[in-house]
Coordinates of C-alpha atoms and ligand atoms in Angstrom, one line a residue:
M984 CA 5.8 -5.8 -25.2
D985 CA 4.6 -8.7 -27.3
F986 CA 1.2 -10.1 -26.1
R987 CA 1.1 -13.0 -28.6
D988 CA 1.5 -16.6 -27.4
S989 CA 4.9 -18.2 -27.8
P990 CA 4.8 -21.6 -29.7
E991 CA 4.7 -23.4 -26.3
E992 CA 1.9 -21.2 -25.0
A993 CA -0.1 -21.7 -28.2
A994 CA 0.3 -25.5 -27.7
F995 CA -0.8 -25.1 -24.1
R996 CA -3.8 -23.1 -25.1
K997 CA -4.8 -25.7 -27.8
E998 CA -4.5 -28.5 -25.2
I999 CA -6.9 -26.6 -22.8
R1000 CA -9.3 -25.8 -25.6
E1001 CA -9.6 -29.4 -26.6
W1002 CA -9.9 -30.6 -23.1
L1003 CA -12.7 -28.1 -22.3
E1004 CA -14.5 -29.0 -25.6
A1005 CA -14.4 -32.7 -24.7
N1006 CA -15.4 -32.2 -21.0
I1007 CA -17.8 -29.3 -20.6
P1008 CA -21.1 -31.2 -20.0
A1009 CA -23.3 -31.2 -23.1
D1010 CA -26.3 -29.7 -21.4
W1011 CA -24.3 -26.9 -19.7
D1012 CA -25.7 -23.4 -20.3
R1013 CA -24.1 -20.6 -18.2
S1014 CA -27.0 -18.3 -18.6
Q1015 CA -29.1 -20.9 -16.7
L1016 CA -26.8 -21.1 -13.7
S1017 CA -28.9 -18.9 -11.4
L1018 CA -32.0 -21.0 -12.3
I1019 CA -30.6 -24.3 -10.9
P1020 CA -31.8 -25.0 -7.3
P1021 CA -29.0 -24.1 -4.9
E1022 CA -28.2 -27.6 -3.6
D1023 CA -28.1 -29.0 -7.2
R1024 CA -25.9 -26.1 -8.2
V1025 CA -23.4 -26.8 -5.5
D1026 CA -23.3 -30.5 -6.4
M1027 CA -22.9 -29.7 -10.1
L1028 CA -20.1 -27.2 -9.6
R1029 CA -18.3 -29.5 -7.1
D1030 CA -18.5 -32.4 -9.7
W1031 CA -17.1 -30.0 -12.3
Q1032 CA -14.2 -29.0 -10.1
R1033 CA -13.4 -32.6 -9.4
R1034 CA -13.3 -33.2 -13.1
L1035 CA -11.0 -30.3 -13.6
H1036 CA -8.7 -31.6 -10.9
E1037 CA -8.7 -35.1 -12.3
G1038 CA -7.7 -33.6 -15.7
G1039 CA -4.9 -31.7 -14.1
W1040 CA -6.5 -28.3 -14.6
A1041 CA -7.0 -27.2 -11.0
G1042 CA -4.2 -25.3 -9.3
I1043 CA -2.3 -24.7 -12.6
S1044 CA 0.5 -22.7 -10.9
W1045 CA 0.4 -24.6 -7.6
P1046 CA 3.4 -26.8 -6.7
K1047 CA 3.2 -30.3 -8.1
E1048 CA 4.0 -31.9 -4.7
Y1049 CA 0.7 -30.5 -3.4
G1050 CA -1.4 -31.6 -6.3
G1051 CA -1.0 -28.6 -8.6
R1052 CA 0.3 -28.6 -12.1
G1053 CA 3.5 -26.6 -11.4
A1054 CA 2.9 -24.5 -14.5
T1055 CA 3.7 -20.8 -15.0
L1056 CA 1.5 -17.8 -14.1
I1057 CA 1.2 -17.1 -17.8
E1058 CA -0.2 -20.6 -18.3
Q1059 CA -2.6 -20.0 -15.4
A1060 CA -3.7 -16.8 -17.2
I1061 CA -4.1 -18.6 -20.5
F1062 CA -6.3 -21.2 -18.7
N1063 CA -8.5 -18.5 -17.2
Q1064 CA -8.9 -16.9 -20.6
E1065 CA -10.0 -20.1 -22.2
V1066 CA -12.4 -21.0 -19.4
A1067 CA -14.0 -17.6 -19.8
R1068 CA -14.1 -17.7 -23.6
Q1069 CA -15.8 -21.1 -23.6
K1070 CA -18.1 -20.1 -20.8
A1071 CA -17.1 -23.2 -18.9
P1072 CA -18.7 -23.7 -15.4
P1073 CA -16.9 -21.9 -12.6
P1074 CA -15.2 -24.1 -9.9
I1075 CA -17.2 -24.2 -6.7
N1076 CA -14.2 -23.6 -4.4
V1077 CA -13.4 -20.0 -5.5
I1078 CA -12.2 -18.9 -2.0
G1079 CA -10.1 -22.1 -1.5
L1080 CA -8.5 -21.7 -5.0
G1081 CA -8.1 -18.0 -5.1
M1082 CA -7.4 -17.0 -1.5
A1083 CA -7.0 -19.8 1.2
G1084 CA -4.8 -22.0 -0.9
P1085 CA -2.3 -19.3 -2.1
T1086 CA -2.1 -18.0 1.5
I1087 CA -1.4 -21.5 2.8
I1088 CA 1.3 -22.0 0.1
N1089 CA 2.9 -18.7 1.1
H1090 CA 2.7 -19.0 4.9
G1091 CA 1.8 -22.6 5.8
S1092 CA 4.0 -25.4 7.3
H1093 CA 4.7 -28.5 5.2
E1094 CA 2.1 -30.4 7.3
Q1095 CA -0.5 -27.8 6.6
K1096 CA 0.2 -27.8 2.9
N1097 CA -0.1 -31.6 2.8
R1098 CA -3.2 -31.5 4.9
Y1099 CA -5.2 -28.8 3.0
L1100 CA -4.1 -28.1 -0.5
E1101 CA -5.0 -31.2 -2.5
K1102 CA -8.5 -31.2 -0.9
I1103 CA -9.0 -27.6 -2.0
L1104 CA -8.1 -28.5 -5.6
S1105 CA -10.5 -31.5 -5.7
A1106 CA -13.3 -29.5 -3.9
E1107 CA -13.5 -32.3 -1.4
E1108 CA -13.3 -29.4 1.1
I1109 CA -14.8 -26.0 0.3
W1110 CA -13.5 -22.9 2.1
C1111 CA -15.0 -19.6 3.1
Q1112 CA -13.5 -16.3 4.4
G1113 CA -14.4 -15.1 7.9
F1114 CA -12.8 -11.7 7.9
S1115 CA -15.5 -8.9 7.8
E1116 CA -17.6 -8.1 10.9
P1117 CA -20.4 -5.7 11.6
G1118 CA -18.3 -2.5 12.1
A1119 CA -15.1 -4.0 10.6
G1120 CA -15.2 -4.1 6.8
S1121 CA -13.1 -1.4 5.3
D1122 CA -11.5 -1.0 8.7
L1123 CA -10.8 -4.7 9.0
A1124 CA -8.1 -4.2 11.6
G1125 CA -10.9 -3.0 13.9
L1126 CA -12.3 -6.6 14.2
R1127 CA -13.5 -7.7 17.6
S1128 CA -13.8 -11.5 17.4
T1129 CA -11.5 -12.9 20.0
A1130 CA -9.5 -16.1 20.5
I1131 CA -8.1 -17.1 23.9
L1132 CA -5.7 -19.9 24.5
D1133 CA -6.9 -22.5 27.0
G1134 CA -4.6 -25.4 27.4
D1135 CA -4.3 -27.1 24.0
S1136 CA -7.2 -25.2 22.4
W1137 CA -8.2 -21.7 21.3
I1138 CA -11.6 -20.6 22.3
I1139 CA -13.1 -18.3 19.7
N1140 CA -16.1 -15.9 20.2
G1141 CA -17.4 -13.3 17.8
Q1142 CA -19.6 -12.5 14.8
K1143 CA -18.7 -12.4 11.1
V1144 CA -20.9 -11.1 8.2
W1145 CA -21.1 -11.4 4.5
T1146 CA -19.3 -14.8 4.6
S1147 CA -19.7 -16.1 1.1
L1148 CA -20.2 -19.9 0.8
A1149 CA -20.1 -20.4 4.6
H1150 CA -23.3 -22.5 4.3
V1151 CA -21.5 -25.2 2.2
S1152 CA -18.0 -24.8 3.6
Q1153 CA -15.9 -27.3 5.6
W1154 CA -13.2 -24.8 6.4
C1155 CA -12.9 -21.1 7.1
I1156 CA -9.9 -18.7 7.0
F1157 CA -10.7 -16.7 10.1
L1158 CA -9.2 -13.6 11.8
A1159 CA -9.5 -13.1 15.5
R1160 CA -7.9 -10.8 18.1
T1161 CA -5.5 -12.6 20.3
D1162 CA -4.0 -9.6 22.1
T1163 CA -6.5 -6.9 23.1
T1164 CA -3.8 -4.7 24.5
A1165 CA -1.6 -4.4 21.4
P1166 CA -2.1 -1.7 18.6
K1167 CA -5.0 -3.0 16.4
H1168 CA -2.9 -4.3 13.5
K1169 CA -0.6 -6.2 15.9
G1170 CA -2.9 -8.3 18.0
I1171 CA -4.6 -10.4 15.2
T1172 CA -4.0 -14.1 14.5
Y1173 CA -5.0 -16.0 11.3
F1174 CA -6.9 -19.2 12.0
L1175 CA -7.9 -22.2 9.9
V1176 CA -11.2 -23.2 11.4
D1177 CA -13.1 -26.5 10.9
M1178 CA -16.7 -25.4 10.2
S1179 CA -18.1 -28.5 11.9
S1180 CA -16.7 -27.3 15.3
P1181 CA -19.5 -27.0 17.9
G1182 CA -20.7 -23.5 18.6
I1183 CA -20.7 -22.2 15.0
E1184 CA -24.0 -20.9 13.7
V1185 CA -24.4 -19.9 10.0
R1186 CA -27.4 -17.8 9.0
P1187 CA -28.1 -17.0 5.3
L1188 CA -28.5 -13.5 3.9
R1189 CA -30.9 -13.2 1.0
Q1190 CA -29.8 -10.8 -1.8
I1191 CA -31.7 -8.7 -4.3
T1192 CA -30.9 -11.4 -6.9
G1193 CA -33.0 -13.8 -4.9
S1194 CA -30.1 -16.1 -4.1
A1195 CA -28.6 -16.5 -0.6
D1196 CA -24.9 -17.1 -1.2
F1197 CA -23.7 -15.0 1.7
N1198 CA -24.1 -15.5 5.5
E1199 CA -23.7 -14.2 9.0
M1200 CA -21.7 -16.4 11.3
F1201 CA -21.9 -16.5 15.0
F1202 CA -19.1 -18.2 17.0
T1203 CA -19.9 -19.0 20.6
D1204 CA -17.1 -20.6 22.7
V1205 CA -15.8 -22.5 19.6
R1206 CA -12.9 -24.7 20.6
V1207 CA -10.2 -25.3 18.0
P1208 CA -6.9 -27.1 18.4
R1209 CA -3.8 -25.0 19.3
E1210 CA -2.2 -25.8 15.9
S1211 CA -5.1 -24.3 13.9
I1212 CA -3.2 -21.1 13.2
L1213 CA -1.4 -20.1 10.1
G1214 CA 1.9 -18.4 10.8
E1215 CA 2.7 -17.0 14.2
V1216 CA 0.4 -15.8 16.9
N1217 CA -0.3 -12.0 16.5
D1218 CA 1.1 -12.0 13.0
G1219 CA -2.3 -12.5 11.3
W1220 CA -2.5 -9.0 9.8
R1221 CA 0.5 -9.6 7.6
I1222 CA -0.9 -12.9 6.4
A1223 CA -4.3 -11.5 5.8
M1224 CA -2.7 -9.0 3.4
T1225 CA -1.5 -12.0 1.3
T1226 CA -5.0 -13.2 1.1
L1227 CA -6.4 -9.8 0.1
L1228 CA -3.7 -9.3 -2.5
H1229 CA -4.6 -12.7 -4.0
E1230 CA -8.3 -11.9 -3.8
R1231 CA -7.8 -8.8 -6.0
G1232 CA -4.9 -10.0 -8.1
T1233 CA -5.2 -13.7 -8.9
L1234 CA -9.0 -13.6 -9.5
G1235 CA -8.7 -10.4 -11.5
F1236 CA -7.4 -12.1 -14.7
A1237 CA -10.4 -14.4 -15.0
L1238 CA -12.8 -11.5 -14.2
S1239 CA -11.4 -9.4 -17.0
V1240 CA -11.9 -12.0 -19.6
G1241 CA -15.4 -12.5 -18.2
A1242 CA -16.1 -8.8 -18.7
R1243 CA -14.9 -9.0 -22.4
V1244 CA -17.3 -12.0 -23.0
A1245 CA -20.2 -10.1 -21.3
L1246 CA -19.5 -7.0 -23.4
D1247 CA -19.5 -9.0 -26.7
E1248 CA -22.8 -10.5 -25.7
L1249 CA -24.1 -7.0 -24.9
I1250 CA -23.1 -5.8 -28.3
G1251 CA -25.0 -8.8 -29.7
L1252 CA -28.0 -7.8 -27.6
A1253 CA -27.9 -4.2 -28.9
R1254 CA -27.8 -5.5 -32.5
E1255 CA -30.8 -7.7 -32.1
T1256 CA -33.0 -5.5 -29.9
K1257 CA -35.1 -2.8 -31.6
K1258 CA -35.4 0.7 -30.1
N1259 CA -37.7 3.2 -31.9
G1260 CA -38.0 0.8 -34.9
K1261 CA -34.2 0.5 -35.4
P1262 CA -31.6 -1.8 -33.8
A1263 CA -30.5 -0.3 -30.5
F1264 CA -26.9 -0.6 -31.8
E1265 CA -27.6 2.2 -34.3
D1266 CA -28.6 4.7 -31.5
P1267 CA -25.6 7.1 -31.2
T1268 CA -25.8 7.4 -27.4
I1269 CA -25.8 3.6 -27.0
R1270 CA -22.9 3.3 -29.4
Q1271 CA -21.0 5.8 -27.4
R1272 CA -21.6 3.9 -24.1
L1273 CA -20.6 0.6 -25.8
A1274 CA -17.4 2.3 -27.0
S1275 CA -16.6 3.6 -23.5
L1276 CA -17.1 0.1 -22.1
H1277 CA -14.8 -1.3 -24.8
V1278 CA -12.1 1.2 -23.7
E1279 CA -12.6 0.2 -20.1
V1280 CA -12.4 -3.5 -20.8
E1281 CA -9.3 -3.1 -22.9
S1282 CA -7.6 -1.0 -20.2
L1283 CA -8.5 -3.7 -17.7
R1284 CA -6.8 -6.3 -20.0
L1285 CA -3.7 -4.2 -20.3
N1286 CA -3.5 -3.5 -16.6
N1287 CA -3.8 -7.2 -15.9
Y1288 CA -0.8 -7.9 -18.1
R1289 CA 1.1 -5.2 -16.1
A1290 CA 0.0 -6.8 -12.8
L1291 CA 1.0 -10.3 -14.1
T1292 CA 4.4 -9.0 -15.0
G1293 CA 4.9 -7.7 -11.5
F1294 CA 3.5 -10.9 -10.0
M1295 CA 6.0 -13.0 -12.0
K1296 CA 8.9 -10.9 -10.9
S1297 CA 8.1 -10.7 -7.2
G1298 CA 6.1 -13.9 -6.6
M1299 CA 3.3 -12.0 -5.0
P1300 CA 0.4 -10.1 -6.5
G1301 CA 0.9 -6.3 -6.3
P1302 CA -1.4 -3.3 -5.6
E1303 CA -2.2 -3.2 -9.4
G1304 CA -4.8 -5.9 -8.6
S1305 CA -6.8 -3.2 -6.8
L1306 CA -6.9 -1.1 -10.0
S1307 CA -8.2 -4.1 -11.9
K1308 CA -10.8 -4.9 -9.3
L1309 CA -11.9 -1.2 -9.3
I1310 CA -12.2 -1.0 -13.1
W1311 CA -13.9 -4.4 -13.4
S1312 CA -16.6 -3.8 -10.7
E1313 CA -17.5 -0.3 -12.0
S1314 CA -17.5 -1.5 -15.7
M1315 CA -19.8 -4.4 -14.8
Q1316 CA -22.3 -2.0 -13.2
R1317 CA -22.3 0.2 -16.3
L1318 CA -22.6 -2.9 -18.5
G1319 CA -25.6 -4.3 -16.5
D1320 CA -27.3 -0.9 -16.4
L1321 CA -27.0 -0.5 -20.2
A1322 CA -28.2 -4.0 -20.9
V1323 CA -31.4 -3.5 -18.8
E1324 CA -31.9 -0.2 -20.5
I1325 CA -31.6 -1.8 -24.0
L1326 CA -34.1 -4.5 -23.0
G1327 CA -36.6 -1.7 -22.0
P1328 CA -39.6 -2.7 -19.9
A1329 CA -38.8 -6.4 -20.4
G1330 CA -35.5 -5.9 -18.6
M1331 CA -37.4 -4.8 -15.4
L1332 CA -40.8 -6.5 -15.7
E1333 CA -40.4 -9.9 -17.3
R1334 CA -40.1 -12.8 -15.0
W1335 CA -36.4 -13.7 -14.6
D1336 CA -37.2 -17.5 -14.5
A1337 CA -39.4 -17.3 -17.7
N1338 CA -36.9 -15.8 -20.1
P1339 CA -33.2 -16.8 -20.0
R1340 CA -32.2 -13.9 -22.2
V1341 CA -33.6 -11.4 -19.7
N1342 CA -32.5 -13.4 -16.7
T1343 CA -28.8 -13.2 -17.4
W1344 CA -28.9 -9.4 -17.8
Q1345 CA -31.1 -8.9 -14.7
F1346 CA -28.7 -11.0 -12.7
I1347 CA -25.6 -9.0 -13.9
H1348 CA -27.4 -5.8 -13.2
L1349 CA -28.5 -6.7 -9.7
R1350 CA -25.4 -8.7 -8.7
S1351 CA -23.0 -6.0 -9.8
R1352 CA -24.3 -3.7 -7.0
G1353 CA -22.2 -5.9 -4.6
H1354 CA -19.1 -5.9 -6.9
T1355 CA -18.1 -2.4 -5.8
I1356 CA -18.4 -3.4 -2.1
E1357 CA -16.9 -6.9 -1.9
A1358 CA -13.1 -7.4 -1.9
G1359 CA -12.6 -3.7 -1.0
T1360 CA -15.0 -0.9 -1.7
S1361 CA -14.3 1.5 -4.6
E1362 CA -13.3 4.3 -2.2
I1363 CA -10.8 2.0 -0.4
L1364 CA -9.4 0.8 -3.7
R1365 CA -9.0 4.4 -5.0
N1366 CA -7.0 5.1 -1.8
I1367 CA -4.8 2.1 -2.5
V1368 CA -4.3 3.0 -6.2
A1369 CA -3.5 6.6 -5.3
E1370 CA -0.9 5.7 -2.6
R1371 CA 0.6 2.4 -3.7
V1372 CA 0.3 2.4 -7.5
L1373 CA 0.6 6.1 -8.4
G1374 CA 2.7 7.0 -5.4
L1375 CA 0.6 10.0 -4.3
P1376 CA 1.0 11.3 -0.7
K1377 CA -0.8 9.4 2.0
H1378 CA -4.1 10.9 3.2
K1379 CA -4.0 12.1 6.8
Ligands
FAD2803 C1 -21.3 -9.6 -2.1 C2 -20.4 -9.5 -1.0 C3 -19.6 -10.6 -0.6 C4 -18.7 -10.5 0.4 N1 -18.0 -11.7 0.8 C5 -17.3 -11.6 1.9 C6 -16.6 -12.8 2.4 O1 -16.8 -13.9 1.8 N2 -15.9 -12.7 3.5 C7 -15.7 -11.5 4.2 O2 -15.0 -11.5 5.2 N3 -16.3 -10.4 3.8 C8 -17.1 -10.4 2.7 N4 -17.7 -9.3 2.2 C9 -17.6 -8.0 3.0 C10 -16.8 -6.9 2.4 O3 -15.4 -7.2 2.4 C11 -17.2 -5.6 3.1 O4 -18.6 -5.4 2.9 C12 -16.4 -4.4 2.6 O5 -15.0 -4.5 3.0 C13 -17.0 -3.1 3.1 O6 -17.1 -3.1 4.5 P1 -18.5 -2.7 5.2 O7 -19.6 -3.4 4.5 O8 -18.3 -2.8 6.6 O9 -18.6 -1.1 4.8 P2 -17.9 0.1 5.5 O10 -16.5 -0.2 5.7 O11 -18.7 0.5 6.7 O12 -18.0 1.3 4.5 C14 -19.2 2.1 4.3 C15 -18.9 3.2 3.3 O13 -17.8 4.0 3.8 C16 -16.7 4.1 2.9 N5 -15.5 4.2 3.6 C17 -15.1 3.4 4.6 N6 -13.8 3.7 5.0 C18 -13.4 4.7 4.1 C19 -12.1 5.4 4.0 N7 -11.1 5.2 4.8 N8 -12.0 6.3 2.9 C20 -13.1 6.5 2.1 N9 -14.3 5.8 2.2 C21 -14.4 4.9 3.2 C22 -16.8 2.8 2.1 O14 -16.2 2.9 0.8 C23 -18.3 2.6 2.0 O15 -18.9 3.4 0.9 C24 -18.6 -9.3 1.1 C25 -19.4 -8.2 0.8 C26 -20.3 -8.3 -0.3 C27 -21.1 -7.1 -0.6

């Protein structure tokens, strides 16, 4: 297989590079992102996404009629590579772009596509994902939130947890049980819920990084219109699988380039940090760990090409995305651990808001704990890889 750009792809890459160079704000510094106060950060990232959309760079592979660029998945991947390489700001609406939007494209009616997609791209409406509940994370089909039809409305009750971005979202993709007598995978319906509906309470969860990007959500007699469902009543499990495949597959490509960039920076850190009077890079054990990380990041890149090939053939991300997410999350943990070790006591003791060089690595180290839990834990992903990628027998 030839991984080099065709002449058209090279021209596309050049166009993105030039656009990013001309448009990334002059004062932007990715290592400072976690230092920006949360409200300002949301405004700043929303403005950036609006600018991307106006430039025609949001929803690269989405249909043109719904505001996308109508480009190929390869071009989407090239875009992700360039954004990561130039350390451009991330878009604010990651769940809208990576999960809600693709699911609406796959399963929504024409009216729903018209209503929601363009506003996802422009970040006018931010989305969150209300799937997990206390007691229903890995065993998502065990969820207990309910929706009961009452005239022209559904009445929703229940509790969700770990809902990223719920505190700034206008819409939520939400799973609720609509048939309590059916087998657990069969009685679930997929809702598109307006977050301003009365009866929704959002409570932030503070993480070890100091930020509060995740939330608990409590739904008490929340009334939503009858047409707020995506697909058919009680067919929500099948539609949720589309969302999860996109979560692990579509986002994976951008993440792998991010891991490459982080590893290159880590190699730089090892060269410039002294350990026992010599650059840490000369320590054989550190070199060995850097070499292992290089192998992991390369295998991630190649697996992503494999996943992309499957996606282009079938039109849907495949189970290879679970392998990418698994390698990425565990590599990022090893990478963060090694960085903090190279920094020595400063990595643990220096104030994160006083030293940007330390702050980035502390953030990666602490945030990466959650990487092996979110979007499927490592154990669950290993089960998927064993059964659906390698074709091993199902566990009993
Ligand atoms: C940072 C972060 C962001 C998140 N964002 C969102 C979000 O926006 N929206 C959302 O809906 N959810 C979100 N989640 C929730 C996430 O999807 C769940 O935490 C995850 O699916 C695990 O579920 P759980 O926490 O209930 O753990 P459990 O499912 O209770 O798992 C506990 C342990 O048991 C293991 N285990 C469970 N079942 C099996 C099995 N069959 N085989 C082997 N081992 C098993 C797990 O691997 C884990 O180690 C987020 C989580 C985190 C940490």
